[in-house]
mmCIF file of C-alpha atoms in Angstrom:
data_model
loop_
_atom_site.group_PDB
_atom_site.id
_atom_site.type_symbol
_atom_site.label_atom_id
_atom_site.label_comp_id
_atom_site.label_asym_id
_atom_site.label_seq_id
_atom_site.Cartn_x
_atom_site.Cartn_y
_atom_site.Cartn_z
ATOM 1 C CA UNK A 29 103.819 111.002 115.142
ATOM 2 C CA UNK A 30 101.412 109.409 118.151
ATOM 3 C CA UNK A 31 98.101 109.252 117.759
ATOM 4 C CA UNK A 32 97.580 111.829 120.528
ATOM 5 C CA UNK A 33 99.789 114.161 118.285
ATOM 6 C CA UNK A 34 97.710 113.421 115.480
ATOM 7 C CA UNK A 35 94.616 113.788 116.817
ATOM 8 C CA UNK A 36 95.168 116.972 118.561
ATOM 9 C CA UNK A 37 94.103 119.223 115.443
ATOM 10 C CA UNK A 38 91.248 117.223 115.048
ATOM 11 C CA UNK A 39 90.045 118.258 118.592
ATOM 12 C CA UNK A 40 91.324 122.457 117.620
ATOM 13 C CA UNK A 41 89.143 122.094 114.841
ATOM 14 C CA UNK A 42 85.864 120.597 116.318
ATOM 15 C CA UNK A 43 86.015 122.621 119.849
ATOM 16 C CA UNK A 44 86.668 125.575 118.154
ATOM 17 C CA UNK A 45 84.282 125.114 115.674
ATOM 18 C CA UNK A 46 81.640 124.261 118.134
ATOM 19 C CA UNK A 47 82.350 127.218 120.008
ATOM 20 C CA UNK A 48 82.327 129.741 117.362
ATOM 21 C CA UNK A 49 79.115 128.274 115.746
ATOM 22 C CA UNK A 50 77.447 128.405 119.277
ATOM 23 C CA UNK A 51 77.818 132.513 119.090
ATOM 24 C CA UNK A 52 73.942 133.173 119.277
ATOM 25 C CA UNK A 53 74.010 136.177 116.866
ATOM 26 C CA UNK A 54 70.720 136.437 115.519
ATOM 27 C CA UNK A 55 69.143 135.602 119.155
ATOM 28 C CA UNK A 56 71.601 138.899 120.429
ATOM 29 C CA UNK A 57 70.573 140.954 117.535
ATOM 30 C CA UNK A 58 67.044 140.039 117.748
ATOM 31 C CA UNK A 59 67.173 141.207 121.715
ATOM 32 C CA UNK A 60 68.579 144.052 120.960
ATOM 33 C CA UNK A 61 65.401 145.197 118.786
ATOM 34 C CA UNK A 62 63.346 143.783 121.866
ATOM 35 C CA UNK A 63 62.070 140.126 120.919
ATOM 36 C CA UNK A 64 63.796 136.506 121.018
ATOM 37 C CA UNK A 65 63.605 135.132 117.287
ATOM 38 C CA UNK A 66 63.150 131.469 118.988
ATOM 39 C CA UNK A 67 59.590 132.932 120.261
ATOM 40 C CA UNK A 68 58.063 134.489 117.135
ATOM 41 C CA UNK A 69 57.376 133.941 113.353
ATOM 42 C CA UNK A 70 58.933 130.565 112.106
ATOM 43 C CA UNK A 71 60.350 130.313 115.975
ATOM 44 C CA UNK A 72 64.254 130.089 114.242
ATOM 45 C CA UNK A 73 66.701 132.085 114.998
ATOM 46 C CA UNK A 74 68.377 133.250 111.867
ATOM 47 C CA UNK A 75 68.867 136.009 109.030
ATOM 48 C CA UNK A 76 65.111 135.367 107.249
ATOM 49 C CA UNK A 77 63.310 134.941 110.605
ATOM 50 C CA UNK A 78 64.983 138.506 111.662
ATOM 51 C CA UNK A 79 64.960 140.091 108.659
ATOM 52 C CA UNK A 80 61.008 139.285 108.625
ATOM 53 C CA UNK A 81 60.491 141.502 111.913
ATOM 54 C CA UNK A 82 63.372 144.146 111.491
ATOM 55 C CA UNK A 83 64.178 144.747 108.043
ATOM 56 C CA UNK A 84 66.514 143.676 105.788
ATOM 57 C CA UNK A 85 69.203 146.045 106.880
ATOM 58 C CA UNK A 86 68.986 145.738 110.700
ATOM 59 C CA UNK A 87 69.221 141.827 109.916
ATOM 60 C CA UNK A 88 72.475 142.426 107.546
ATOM 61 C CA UNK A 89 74.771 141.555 111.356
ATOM 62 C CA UNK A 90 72.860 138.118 111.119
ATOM 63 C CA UNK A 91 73.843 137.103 107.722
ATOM 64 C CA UNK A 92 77.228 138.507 107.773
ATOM 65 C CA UNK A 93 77.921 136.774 111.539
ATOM 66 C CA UNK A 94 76.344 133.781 111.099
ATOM 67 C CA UNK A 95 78.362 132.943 107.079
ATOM 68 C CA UNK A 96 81.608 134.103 109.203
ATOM 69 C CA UNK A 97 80.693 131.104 111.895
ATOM 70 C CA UNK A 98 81.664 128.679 109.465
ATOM 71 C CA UNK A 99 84.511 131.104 107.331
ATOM 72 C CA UNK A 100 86.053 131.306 110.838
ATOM 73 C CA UNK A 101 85.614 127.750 111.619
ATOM 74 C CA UNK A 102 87.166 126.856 108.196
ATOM 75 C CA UNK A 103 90.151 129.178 108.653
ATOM 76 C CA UNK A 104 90.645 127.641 112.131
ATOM 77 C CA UNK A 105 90.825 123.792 110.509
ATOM 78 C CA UNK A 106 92.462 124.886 107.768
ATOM 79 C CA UNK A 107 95.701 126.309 110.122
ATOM 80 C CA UNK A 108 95.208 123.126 112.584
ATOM 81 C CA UNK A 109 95.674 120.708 109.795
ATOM 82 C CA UNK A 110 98.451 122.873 108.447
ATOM 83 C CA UNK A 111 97.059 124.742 105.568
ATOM 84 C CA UNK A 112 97.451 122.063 102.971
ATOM 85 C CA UNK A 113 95.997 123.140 99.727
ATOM 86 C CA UNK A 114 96.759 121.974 95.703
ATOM 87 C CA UNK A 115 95.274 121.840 92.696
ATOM 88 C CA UNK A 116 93.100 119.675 92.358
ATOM 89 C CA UNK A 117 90.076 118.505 89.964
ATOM 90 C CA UNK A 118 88.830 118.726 86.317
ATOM 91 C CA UNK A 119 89.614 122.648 86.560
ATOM 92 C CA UNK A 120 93.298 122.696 88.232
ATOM 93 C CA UNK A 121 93.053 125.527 90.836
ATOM 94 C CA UNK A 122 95.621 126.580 94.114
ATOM 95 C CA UNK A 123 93.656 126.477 96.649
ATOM 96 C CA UNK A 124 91.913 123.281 97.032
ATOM 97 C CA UNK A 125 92.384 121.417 99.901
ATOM 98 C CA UNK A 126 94.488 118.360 100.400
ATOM 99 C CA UNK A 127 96.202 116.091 103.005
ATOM 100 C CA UNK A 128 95.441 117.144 106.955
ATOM 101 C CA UNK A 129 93.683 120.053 106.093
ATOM 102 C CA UNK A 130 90.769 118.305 104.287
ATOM 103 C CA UNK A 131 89.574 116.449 107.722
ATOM 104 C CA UNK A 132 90.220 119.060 110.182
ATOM 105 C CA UNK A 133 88.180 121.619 107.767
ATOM 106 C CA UNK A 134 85.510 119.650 107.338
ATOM 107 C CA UNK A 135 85.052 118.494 110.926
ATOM 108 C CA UNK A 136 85.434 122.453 112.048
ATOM 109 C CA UNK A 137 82.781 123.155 109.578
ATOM 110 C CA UNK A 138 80.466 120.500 110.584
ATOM 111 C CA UNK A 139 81.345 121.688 114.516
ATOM 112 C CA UNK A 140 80.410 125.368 113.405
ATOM 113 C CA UNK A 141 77.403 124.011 111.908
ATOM 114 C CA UNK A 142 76.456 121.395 115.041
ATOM 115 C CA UNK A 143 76.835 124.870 117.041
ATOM 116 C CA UNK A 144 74.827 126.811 115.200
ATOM 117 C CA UNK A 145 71.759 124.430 115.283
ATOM 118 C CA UNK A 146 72.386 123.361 119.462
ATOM 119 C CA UNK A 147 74.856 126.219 120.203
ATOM 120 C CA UNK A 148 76.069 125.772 124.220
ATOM 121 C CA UNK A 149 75.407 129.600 124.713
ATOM 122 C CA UNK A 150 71.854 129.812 124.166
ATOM 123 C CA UNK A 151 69.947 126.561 125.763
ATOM 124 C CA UNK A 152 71.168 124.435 122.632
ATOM 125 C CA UNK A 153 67.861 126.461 120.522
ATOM 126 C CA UNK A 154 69.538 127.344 117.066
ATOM 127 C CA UNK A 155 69.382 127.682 113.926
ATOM 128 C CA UNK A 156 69.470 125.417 110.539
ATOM 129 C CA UNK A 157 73.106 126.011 109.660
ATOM 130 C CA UNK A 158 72.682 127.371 105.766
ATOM 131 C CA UNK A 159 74.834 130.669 105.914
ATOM 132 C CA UNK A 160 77.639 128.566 108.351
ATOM 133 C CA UNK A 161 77.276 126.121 105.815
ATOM 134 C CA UNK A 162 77.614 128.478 103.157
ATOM 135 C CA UNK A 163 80.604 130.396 104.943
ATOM 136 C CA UNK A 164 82.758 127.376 105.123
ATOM 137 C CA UNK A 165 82.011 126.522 101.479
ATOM 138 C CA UNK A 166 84.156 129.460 100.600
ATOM 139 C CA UNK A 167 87.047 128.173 102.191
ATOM 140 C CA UNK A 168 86.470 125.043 101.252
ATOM 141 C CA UNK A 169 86.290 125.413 97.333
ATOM 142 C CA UNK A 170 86.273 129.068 96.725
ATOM 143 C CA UNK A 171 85.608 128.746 93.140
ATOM 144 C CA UNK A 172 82.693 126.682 93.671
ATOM 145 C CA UNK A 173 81.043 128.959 95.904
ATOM 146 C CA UNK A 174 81.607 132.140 94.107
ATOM 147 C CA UNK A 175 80.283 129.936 91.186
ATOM 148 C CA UNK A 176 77.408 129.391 93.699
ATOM 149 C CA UNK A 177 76.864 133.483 94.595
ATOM 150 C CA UNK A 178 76.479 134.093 90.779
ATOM 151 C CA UNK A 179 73.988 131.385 90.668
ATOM 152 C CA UNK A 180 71.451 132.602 93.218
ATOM 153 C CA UNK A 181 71.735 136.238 92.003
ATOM 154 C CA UNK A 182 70.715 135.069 88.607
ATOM 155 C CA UNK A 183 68.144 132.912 89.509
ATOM 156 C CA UNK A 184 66.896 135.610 92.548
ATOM 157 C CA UNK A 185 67.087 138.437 89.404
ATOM 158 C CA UNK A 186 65.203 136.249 86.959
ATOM 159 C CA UNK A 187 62.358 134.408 89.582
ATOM 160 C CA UNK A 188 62.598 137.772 91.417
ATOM 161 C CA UNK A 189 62.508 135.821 94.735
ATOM 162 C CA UNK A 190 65.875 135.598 96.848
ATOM 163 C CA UNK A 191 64.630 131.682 98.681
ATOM 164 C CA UNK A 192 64.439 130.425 95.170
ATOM 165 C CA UNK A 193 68.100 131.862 94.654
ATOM 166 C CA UNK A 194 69.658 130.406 97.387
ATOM 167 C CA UNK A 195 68.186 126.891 97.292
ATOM 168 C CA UNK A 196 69.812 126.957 93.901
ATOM 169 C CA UNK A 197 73.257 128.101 95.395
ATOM 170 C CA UNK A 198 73.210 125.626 98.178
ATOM 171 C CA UNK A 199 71.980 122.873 96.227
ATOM 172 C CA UNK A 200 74.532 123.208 93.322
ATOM 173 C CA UNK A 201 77.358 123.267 95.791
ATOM 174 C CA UNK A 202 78.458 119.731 95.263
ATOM 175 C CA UNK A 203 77.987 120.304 91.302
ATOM 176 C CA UNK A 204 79.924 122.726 90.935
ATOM 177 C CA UNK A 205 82.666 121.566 93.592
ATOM 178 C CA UNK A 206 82.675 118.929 91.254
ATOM 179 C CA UNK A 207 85.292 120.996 88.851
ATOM 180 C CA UNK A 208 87.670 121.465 91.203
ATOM 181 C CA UNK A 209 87.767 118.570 93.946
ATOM 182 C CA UNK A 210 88.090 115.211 94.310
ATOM 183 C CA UNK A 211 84.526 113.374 94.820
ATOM 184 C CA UNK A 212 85.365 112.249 98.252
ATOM 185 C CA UNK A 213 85.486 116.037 99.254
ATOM 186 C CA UNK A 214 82.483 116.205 97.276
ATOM 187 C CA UNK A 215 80.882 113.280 99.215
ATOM 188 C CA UNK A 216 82.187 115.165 102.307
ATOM 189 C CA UNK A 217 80.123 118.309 101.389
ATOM 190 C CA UNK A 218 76.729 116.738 100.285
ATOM 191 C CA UNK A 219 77.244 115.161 104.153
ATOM 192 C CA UNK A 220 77.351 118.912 105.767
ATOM 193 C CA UNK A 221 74.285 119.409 103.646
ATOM 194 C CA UNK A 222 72.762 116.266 105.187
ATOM 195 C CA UNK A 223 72.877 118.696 109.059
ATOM 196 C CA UNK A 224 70.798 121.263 107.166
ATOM 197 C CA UNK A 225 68.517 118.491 106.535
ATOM 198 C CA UNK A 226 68.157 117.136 109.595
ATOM 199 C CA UNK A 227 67.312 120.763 111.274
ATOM 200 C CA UNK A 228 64.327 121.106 108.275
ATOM 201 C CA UNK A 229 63.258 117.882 109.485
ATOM 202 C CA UNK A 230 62.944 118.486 113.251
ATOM 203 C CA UNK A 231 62.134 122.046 112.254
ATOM 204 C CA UNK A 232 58.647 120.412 110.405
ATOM 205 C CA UNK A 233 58.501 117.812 112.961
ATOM 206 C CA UNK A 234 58.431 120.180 116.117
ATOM 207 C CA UNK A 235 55.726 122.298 113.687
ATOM 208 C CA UNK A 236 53.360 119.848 113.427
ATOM 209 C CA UNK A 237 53.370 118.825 117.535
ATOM 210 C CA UNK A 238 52.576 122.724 117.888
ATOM 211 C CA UNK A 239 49.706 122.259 116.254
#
């Protein structure tokens, strides 16, 4: 195979990725109810920011479109690499991804993610990537993020607070990914983590020039 060949998946995954991460649904649902997200409350444009001015239910479109951002984006990488999956890890499970499919998923799920946070379709303003993040997880390992789900609806039950619930999902993630992957995956997920990172950290930085 050439490299051109080769690297033509590569290039599915990360335009398409890009592109569907760049979809600015919370800034479309937000207009819709009459403000821009990106000009009130914590000034991003995502599920908490909306729910905080609409409701939880009129903010249910944000979290279910932006977690499908990086589901799609997964799917996408996963069928440009060729939808190579085995079982893999401590825990043997189908599903885990191997050969092709392990770079062109992750580098669709980081595009989906780079999208999200500078999305092309509305002035590169966006988001900080958790629920992409979080929707290409469960292609990624499945098992790991359903593991994850149960997780944060303990913790949210127990501490009766849903942020403290899904800081424990996200950051058990690569823990629990542990079971069924190979710690290079692994090493590849705490790295999509490291973009959610980076937007907290301009996020604080961009705070503190404001005021």
């Amino acid at each position: 195979m050439r490299w051109n060949e080769a690297m033509l998946p590569v290039l599915v995954a990360i335009i398409g990725g890009y592109l569907l991460g760049s979809v600015p649904v919370a800034v479309l649902v937000a207009r819709a109810h009459g403000f821009d997200p990106r000009d009130v409350g914590d000034r991003n444009p995502g599920y908490w920011n909306v729910k905080e001015r609409v409701g939880r239910r009129s903010a249910v479109p944000v979290f279910v479109g932006d977690t499908l951002k990086g589901t799609f984006a997964a799917l996408l990488g996963l069928t440009a690499g060729g939808a190579h999956t085995a079982g893999t890890g401590t825990i043997p499970l189908y599903g885990a991804l191997a050969g092709p499919s392990v770079l062109t998923v992750y580098v669709a799920v980081a595009a989906a993610m780079i999208g999200h946070a500078w999305p092309v379709f509305a002035g590169f303003r966006g988001g900080r990537s958790i629920l992409a993040f979080a929707g290409g997880v469960a292609v990624i390992c499945p098992p790991a993020f359903l593991l994850a789900v149960a997780a944060l609806t303990v913790t949210a039950l127990l501490t009766r607070s849903f942020a403290i619930g899904a800081r424990v999902g996200v950051f058990g993630v690569p823990l629990l990914q542990l079971l069924f992957a190979p710690i290079t995956q692994v090493a590849a997920t705490g790295a999509l983590m490291c973009l959610i990172g980076l937007r907290f950290a301009q996020a604080a930085l961009s705070a503190r020039h404001t005021t």
